[in-house]
């Protein structure tokens, strides 16, 4: 239990004035941007380092970043755009907030390197609506970077220009989906677009656009400094580098922990002070509610990386680990999650718009003591009929908690339906179901 | 145009972020700026914003009704939005909600008779490490709440 953090994206943690340009420069900040741009390092060379690093999209999808970059058209007559997705709204996810408020310049440098590599002239960082104070910190960092000559026209006298702006969301989970986010930047309802065409060919204002998560861009300066191989070696096979885990719920010290990929679950839990109040671990949602919940027995031996969590029966998602102790009523927890997806469905696709409401109403009636035993099959059936039948992943995300909660904690649901009360609140022993 | 010169200047700063032919891109921030000045978005205010951006009023209305931090009806001087999503729920956001409801004598989507407070239920605000939490007037985030801390925060607000 001696794991420590490896600070790549949260490099300025512990510094007196972490968000300031001065602090970032003191730590070697903007040196990589300057080197790549002034030495005119070739885009293909940069992309091959990013590919070598094993960096995968940190917003939850885990798509290889280097490969995504290679989809951007090299030659295009017009403006290409770069977009950063800081629209964290998946319950349990709060890592990108710490990047923009504590280490904004590393994100700016990472985006500027990406812009240089991909030939993007303009960038937008789309920030979650509810974190206004952090949005202002990021705006101030942009001003500092412009004045210091790291953003704007003709950087370092090389002819390379890149303008970066902050965009403020206003309360819509769906805008974390990249094409909904693009619609939102354009000043529209955040309803996802059909893909293809992908943003690399038709993005912001119909122009080629590269969209990455905040943590992904923020990893880039480190990769450029130390090389792709070194980043890969911080992690494990198929999961290069470090990962910020947002740990919330029933732990002693909730917060963000940046660790090497492949850390054991037990070590990570220990970093967060363990389960609070000396209680027993009951379940963990390892990557945000769009990833399957795991009972304690399934996650206790797992490693925290893409393959490790997939083997355990869930996925890494955005690294948003929600910890639940033995006092948690899984039926009520699922009711809250289902309400969330119902509330946040954008309404574009019928299976999601109608299905999420249906799921919520059925779970609510169980909690209200009006459940019927056949409701469990109904929930499974409705979920299965949403999955894979919608334009974006929100439909699947809504189905995942329902399917996984019922799969792993069915007796709790059955008890609730039979007695009209929570098994946990009745103090009846939780018999964990075999999850094989 | 009844929006203040200060608000219009802020809208201009947002417009400068986008190509001149894409004025609609600034609609979200323009509506936010208008709401901050007026307290809420009436149909007239939404139409004014749309006019200023040279877009159809329906395009601005669509945005105002889609995103949940816009207020389409008057709210109190202080709008308190409490997150009750899973991470906050696990850290007893219910206790915070109960405390606020008792203290203010209102439930969600209600405003106190003196017009000072409105209570709202929020979805995940992306600050779950600080649960339970709420924000006031869409801007001021308060984390690690306890009933005692809530009392102090409310006492610290202007009358």
XYZ file of C-alpha atoms in Angstrom, chain A residues 8-434:
427
model
C 1.871 14.638 -15.158
C -1.395 16.521 -15.695
C -1.516 17.867 -12.146
C 2.140 18.904 -12.308
C 1.614 22.208 -10.480
C -0.036 20.552 -7.464
C 1.457 21.797 -4.215
C 2.871 24.982 -5.770
C 2.062 28.284 -4.109
C 0.232 29.822 -7.062
C -0.412 26.745 -9.206
C -2.437 28.365 -11.997
C -0.039 31.210 -12.735
C 2.128 31.460 -15.817
C 5.129 32.126 -13.614
C 4.702 28.812 -11.814
C 4.276 26.924 -15.049
C 7.338 28.511 -16.638
C 9.371 27.667 -13.547
C 8.475 24.004 -14.119
C 9.666 24.144 -17.722
C 6.329 25.130 -19.184
C 5.917 26.155 -22.857
C 9.444 24.889 -23.624
C 8.076 22.036 -25.717
C 5.765 24.274 -27.723
C 8.649 26.626 -28.407
C 11.000 23.810 -29.377
C 8.557 22.073 -31.743
C 7.470 25.293 -33.436
C 10.853 26.991 -33.763
C 12.639 23.804 -34.834
C 9.782 23.138 -37.241
C 9.466 19.538 -36.083
C 7.340 17.596 -38.560
C 3.718 16.785 -37.741
C 4.267 13.134 -38.639
C 7.062 12.941 -36.093
C 4.883 14.444 -33.340
C 1.968 12.161 -34.165
C 4.220 9.104 -34.090
C 5.362 10.064 -30.580
C 1.735 10.454 -29.475
C 0.939 7.042 -30.971
C 3.962 5.543 -29.219
C 2.823 7.014 -25.891
C -0.271 4.831 -25.849
C -2.347 7.863 -24.836
C -6.041 7.072 -25.162
C -8.939 9.511 -24.953
C -9.348 10.415 -21.307
C -12.955 11.588 -21.636
C -14.172 8.020 -21.388
C -14.119 6.514 -24.859
C -10.453 5.537 -24.702
C -9.848 6.046 -28.415
C -6.113 6.272 -29.248
C -5.247 9.972 -29.415
C -2.446 9.635 -31.979
C -4.732 7.739 -34.325
C -7.444 10.385 -33.925
C -4.939 13.096 -34.800
C -3.993 11.242 -37.968
C -7.622 11.487 -39.174
C -7.382 15.263 -39.559
C -6.901 16.222 -43.209
C -3.337 17.439 -43.748
C -4.251 19.870 -46.492
C -7.407 21.910 -46.267
C -8.249 25.203 -47.860
C -9.728 27.096 -44.913
C -9.741 27.182 -41.132
C -9.280 23.976 -39.190
C -10.437 23.903 -35.572
C -9.262 22.380 -32.342
C -11.739 21.691 -29.560
C -11.168 20.704 -25.964
C -13.939 18.946 -24.081
C -13.993 20.229 -20.480
C -17.716 19.570 -20.201
C -17.532 17.216 -17.258
C -21.035 16.241 -16.287
C -20.848 12.490 -15.849
C -21.611 11.997 -12.161
C -18.406 11.370 -10.241
C -16.139 13.103 -12.771
C -14.263 16.195 -11.624
C -10.699 15.841 -12.865
C -10.718 18.367 -15.708
C -11.913 21.011 -13.295
C -8.670 20.601 -11.341
C -6.647 20.897 -14.544
C -8.233 24.189 -15.581
C -8.096 25.714 -12.125
C -4.689 24.425 -11.019
C -2.735 23.773 -14.215
C -4.409 25.711 -17.042
C -1.199 26.558 -18.863
C -0.271 22.942 -19.461
C -3.629 22.447 -21.159
C -3.022 25.585 -23.233
C 0.435 24.356 -24.210
C -0.934 20.918 -25.080
C -3.635 22.455 -27.262
C -1.135 24.770 -28.942
C 1.102 21.782 -29.735
C -1.915 19.942 -31.149
C -2.865 23.019 -33.189
C 0.659 23.247 -34.602
C 0.638 19.538 -35.415
C -2.793 19.504 -37.041
C -2.681 22.918 -38.676
C -5.584 24.275 -36.638
C -5.831 28.053 -36.570
C -8.509 28.453 -33.894
C -9.357 26.495 -30.762
C -12.181 26.391 -28.248
C -12.178 24.959 -24.764
C -15.775 24.149 -23.842
C -16.153 24.305 -20.063
C -18.956 22.782 -17.969
C -21.571 25.374 -17.050
C -21.635 24.888 -13.299
C -17.996 25.756 -12.658
C -18.041 29.484 -13.403
C -15.218 30.378 -11.021
C -12.938 27.857 -12.730
C -13.971 29.158 -16.144
C -12.782 32.589 -15.032
C -9.440 31.163 -13.896
C -9.019 29.613 -17.331
C -9.969 32.875 -19.080
C -7.323 34.667 -16.998
C -4.736 32.045 -17.970
C -5.615 32.579 -21.648
C -5.010 36.306 -21.228
C -1.649 35.641 -19.600
C -0.645 33.271 -22.390
C -1.672 35.778 -25.083
C 0.288 38.579 -23.463
C 3.353 36.369 -23.077
C 3.242 35.383 -26.749
C 2.187 31.746 -26.388
C -1.132 32.314 -28.135
C -2.047 34.608 -31.017
C -0.393 35.686 -34.239
C 3.007 34.654 -35.537
C 4.192 32.797 -32.445
C 7.946 32.930 -31.794
C 8.255 34.805 -35.103
C 7.699 31.557 -37.005
C 4.492 32.406 -38.821
C 2.533 29.856 -36.761
C -0.640 31.403 -35.323
C -3.161 29.940 -32.924
C -6.083 31.621 -31.174
C -7.691 29.837 -28.257
C -10.978 30.795 -26.608
C -12.991 29.554 -23.652
C -16.653 28.677 -24.142
C -19.021 28.368 -21.212
C -21.692 25.659 -21.212
C -24.958 26.201 -19.381
C -26.123 22.932 -17.971
C -26.447 19.971 -20.331
C -24.736 16.618 -19.758
C -25.227 15.716 -23.414
C -22.728 18.367 -24.505
C -19.952 16.091 -23.278
C -20.716 14.116 -26.450
C -18.369 15.614 -29.010
C -20.838 16.400 -31.784
C -23.387 17.813 -29.308
C -20.569 19.933 -27.948
C -19.844 21.196 -31.454
C -23.516 22.067 -31.953
C -23.403 23.927 -28.657
C -20.304 25.908 -29.682
C -22.264 26.922 -32.774
C -25.024 28.278 -30.527
C -27.564 25.498 -30.899
C -29.296 22.905 -28.754
C -26.792 20.227 -27.813
C -28.186 17.414 -29.912
C -25.611 14.954 -31.258
C -25.004 14.680 -34.980
C -25.067 11.532 -37.040
C -21.609 10.105 -37.573
C -20.161 9.868 -40.171
C -19.156 12.456 -41.106
C -16.826 12.634 -38.114
C -15.594 15.957 -36.723
C -12.234 15.441 -38.446
C -13.994 16.133 -41.724
C -17.095 18.070 -40.614
C -16.803 19.721 -37.207
C -17.148 23.264 -35.896
C -18.821 25.481 -38.544
C -18.576 22.496 -40.885
C -14.775 22.582 -40.869
C -12.268 19.837 -39.969
C -12.080 19.695 -36.195
C -10.122 17.666 -33.699
C -11.857 17.090 -30.372
C -9.997 15.714 -27.340
C -10.571 15.650 -23.623
C -8.797 18.105 -21.301
C -6.620 15.455 -19.664
C -5.573 14.121 -23.092
C -4.309 17.513 -24.295
C -2.685 18.178 -20.934
C -0.629 14.980 -21.258
C 0.925 16.165 -24.537
C 3.652 18.534 -23.237
C 4.990 15.769 -20.972
C 5.004 13.307 -23.883
C 6.896 15.824 -26.022
C 9.424 16.411 -23.256
C 10.092 12.814 -22.263
C 9.084 10.943 -25.415
C 6.178 8.645 -26.188
C 8.019 5.577 -24.958
C 8.559 7.050 -21.474
C 4.845 7.898 -21.190
C 3.828 4.416 -22.272
C 6.188 2.963 -19.669
C 4.500 4.861 -16.849
C 1.506 2.631 -17.465
C 0.892 -0.898 -18.649
C 0.191 -2.595 -21.979
C -2.718 -0.927 -23.841
C -2.925 1.768 -21.137
C 0.014 4.119 -21.405
C 0.798 6.925 -19.001
C -0.876 8.252 -15.920
C -4.553 8.672 -15.219
C -6.360 11.037 -12.922
C -8.924 9.124 -10.908
C -11.736 11.180 -9.450
C -12.749 9.362 -6.293
C -16.053 10.263 -4.679
C -18.656 8.753 -2.412
C -17.896 6.734 0.699
C -14.147 7.256 1.112
C -12.259 9.162 3.797
C -10.547 11.552 1.361
C -12.540 12.168 -1.817
C -10.573 13.939 -4.514
C -8.404 13.567 -7.588
C -5.466 11.194 -7.602
C -3.101 11.014 -10.569
C -1.409 7.631 -10.661
C 0.277 5.295 -13.099
C -2.143 3.257 -15.180
C -2.370 -0.299 -13.898
C -2.351 0.604 -10.204
C -4.278 -1.936 -8.174
C -7.739 -0.978 -6.996
C -6.691 -1.626 -3.394
C -3.770 0.819 -3.639
C -5.925 3.473 -5.227
C -8.605 3.078 -2.583
C -5.910 3.383 0.094
C -4.713 6.670 -1.465
C -8.221 8.026 -0.922
C -8.053 6.957 2.712
C -10.053 3.770 2.277
C -13.768 3.267 2.855
C -14.987 5.874 5.334
C -16.022 5.282 8.922
C -14.314 1.891 8.953
C -17.176 0.390 6.989
C -17.155 -2.443 4.469
C -16.937 -1.842 0.743
C -20.109 -2.826 -1.062
C -19.776 -1.697 -4.666
C -17.834 0.574 -6.978
C -18.756 2.297 -10.192
C -15.227 2.497 -11.618
C -15.572 4.972 -14.485
C -18.765 6.968 -14.040
C -22.362 5.701 -14.262
C -22.052 4.880 -17.945
C -19.717 2.065 -16.855
C -21.074 -1.038 -15.120
C -21.200 -1.143 -11.327
C -19.049 -3.864 -9.752
C -19.639 -5.562 -6.402
C -16.703 -5.368 -3.993
C -15.640 -8.935 -4.712
C -15.283 -8.205 -8.436
C -13.186 -5.070 -8.158
C -11.065 -5.784 -5.114
C -8.413 -7.661 -7.118
C -8.671 -5.552 -10.268
C -6.074 -3.254 -11.767
C -7.135 0.220 -12.790
C -6.504 0.362 -16.530
C -8.483 -0.298 -19.711
C -7.822 -4.055 -19.838
C -7.905 -4.597 -16.077
C -11.383 -3.138 -15.660
C -12.652 -4.781 -18.793
C -11.537 -8.122 -17.337
C -13.339 -7.277 -14.099
C -16.561 -6.737 -16.067
C -16.706 -2.970 -16.409
C -14.586 -0.256 -18.008
C -12.277 2.613 -17.156
C -14.507 5.351 -18.566
C -13.272 8.718 -17.396
C -11.714 7.244 -14.246
C -14.617 8.451 -12.129
C -14.640 6.040 -9.246
C -17.792 6.164 -7.125
C -17.375 4.167 -3.925
C -20.363 2.759 -2.053
C -20.231 1.269 1.423
C -22.411 -1.413 3.011
C -25.129 1.071 3.994
C -25.932 1.958 0.375
C -29.354 0.953 -0.924
C -28.675 -0.048 -4.519
C -32.327 0.369 -5.516
C -32.363 4.006 -4.420
C -28.955 4.631 -5.958
C -30.215 3.296 -9.275
C -33.334 5.444 -9.022
C -31.161 8.576 -8.784
C -28.983 7.537 -11.712
C -31.993 6.717 -13.864
C -33.519 10.085 -13.105
C -30.291 11.702 -14.243
C -30.288 10.008 -17.639
C -34.016 10.719 -18.092
C -33.471 14.386 -17.242
C -30.432 14.704 -19.501
C -31.633 12.790 -22.566
C -31.661 15.385 -25.340
C -34.891 14.026 -26.775
C -33.670 13.462 -30.277
C -33.920 9.651 -30.494
C -37.161 7.962 -29.485
C -35.637 4.896 -27.737
C -33.621 7.133 -25.405
C -36.201 9.888 -24.897
C -39.033 7.451 -24.120
C -36.909 4.628 -22.724
C -35.082 6.669 -20.070
C -38.402 8.003 -18.773
C -39.854 4.507 -18.717
C -36.848 3.138 -16.805
C -37.067 5.934 -14.251
C -40.797 5.526 -13.690
C -40.522 1.770 -13.158
C -37.629 2.106 -10.683
C -39.471 4.907 -8.924
C -42.531 2.745 -8.466
C -40.353 0.025 -6.913
C -38.923 2.576 -4.472
C -42.451 3.833 -3.793
C -43.453 0.307 -2.790
C -45.561 -0.277 -5.909
C -43.115 -2.586 -7.705
C -44.081 -5.848 -9.360
C -41.719 -8.786 -9.719
C -42.008 -8.679 -13.513
C -40.642 -5.130 -13.385
C -37.110 -6.503 -13.223
C -37.516 -8.223 -16.570
C -39.260 -5.159 -17.919
C -36.305 -2.973 -16.908
C -33.886 -5.378 -18.564
C -36.016 -5.500 -21.686
C -36.380 -1.715 -21.991
C -32.646 -1.227 -21.394
C -31.737 -3.775 -24.027
C -34.012 -2.010 -26.476
C -32.330 1.364 -25.926
C -28.780 0.048 -26.267
C -27.387 0.397 -29.749
C -30.513 2.098 -31.119
C -29.589 5.740 -30.654
C -27.406 8.301 -32.396
C -25.071 8.789 -29.456
C -23.883 6.821 -26.451
C -26.243 8.393 -23.898
C -28.810 5.681 -24.544
C -26.285 2.940 -23.841
C -25.060 4.891 -20.835
C -28.600 4.959 -19.418
C -29.011 1.230 -19.925
C -25.692 0.229 -18.337
C -26.465 1.060 -14.703
C -29.893 -0.575 -14.895
C -28.522 -3.795 -16.367
C -25.496 -3.972 -14.084
C -27.281 -3.020 -10.858
C -29.936 -5.668 -11.421
C -27.384 -8.251 -12.502
C -25.221 -7.856 -9.399
C -27.771 -6.904 -6.769
C -30.962 -8.652 -7.863
C -31.916 -9.905 -4.365
C -32.020 -6.309 -3.149
C -34.455 -5.407 -5.902
C -36.553 -8.498 -5.227
C -36.646 -7.731 -1.516
C -37.719 -4.165 -2.215
C -40.510 -5.353 -4.484
C -41.700 -8.003 -2.010
C -41.609 -5.852 1.112
C -41.986 -2.352 -0.281
C -38.925 -1.388 1.747
C -35.184 -1.319 1.379
C -33.346 -4.481 2.384
C -30.375 -2.414 3.548
C -32.507 -0.100 5.637
C -34.249 -3.138 7.129
C -30.820 -4.383 8.199
C -31.188 -7.624 6.287
C -27.818 -9.093 5.379
C -26.722 -8.321 1.888
C -26.067 -11.549 0.102
C -23.914 -10.732 -2.791
C -24.946 -12.454 -5.943
C -22.426 -14.454 -7.875
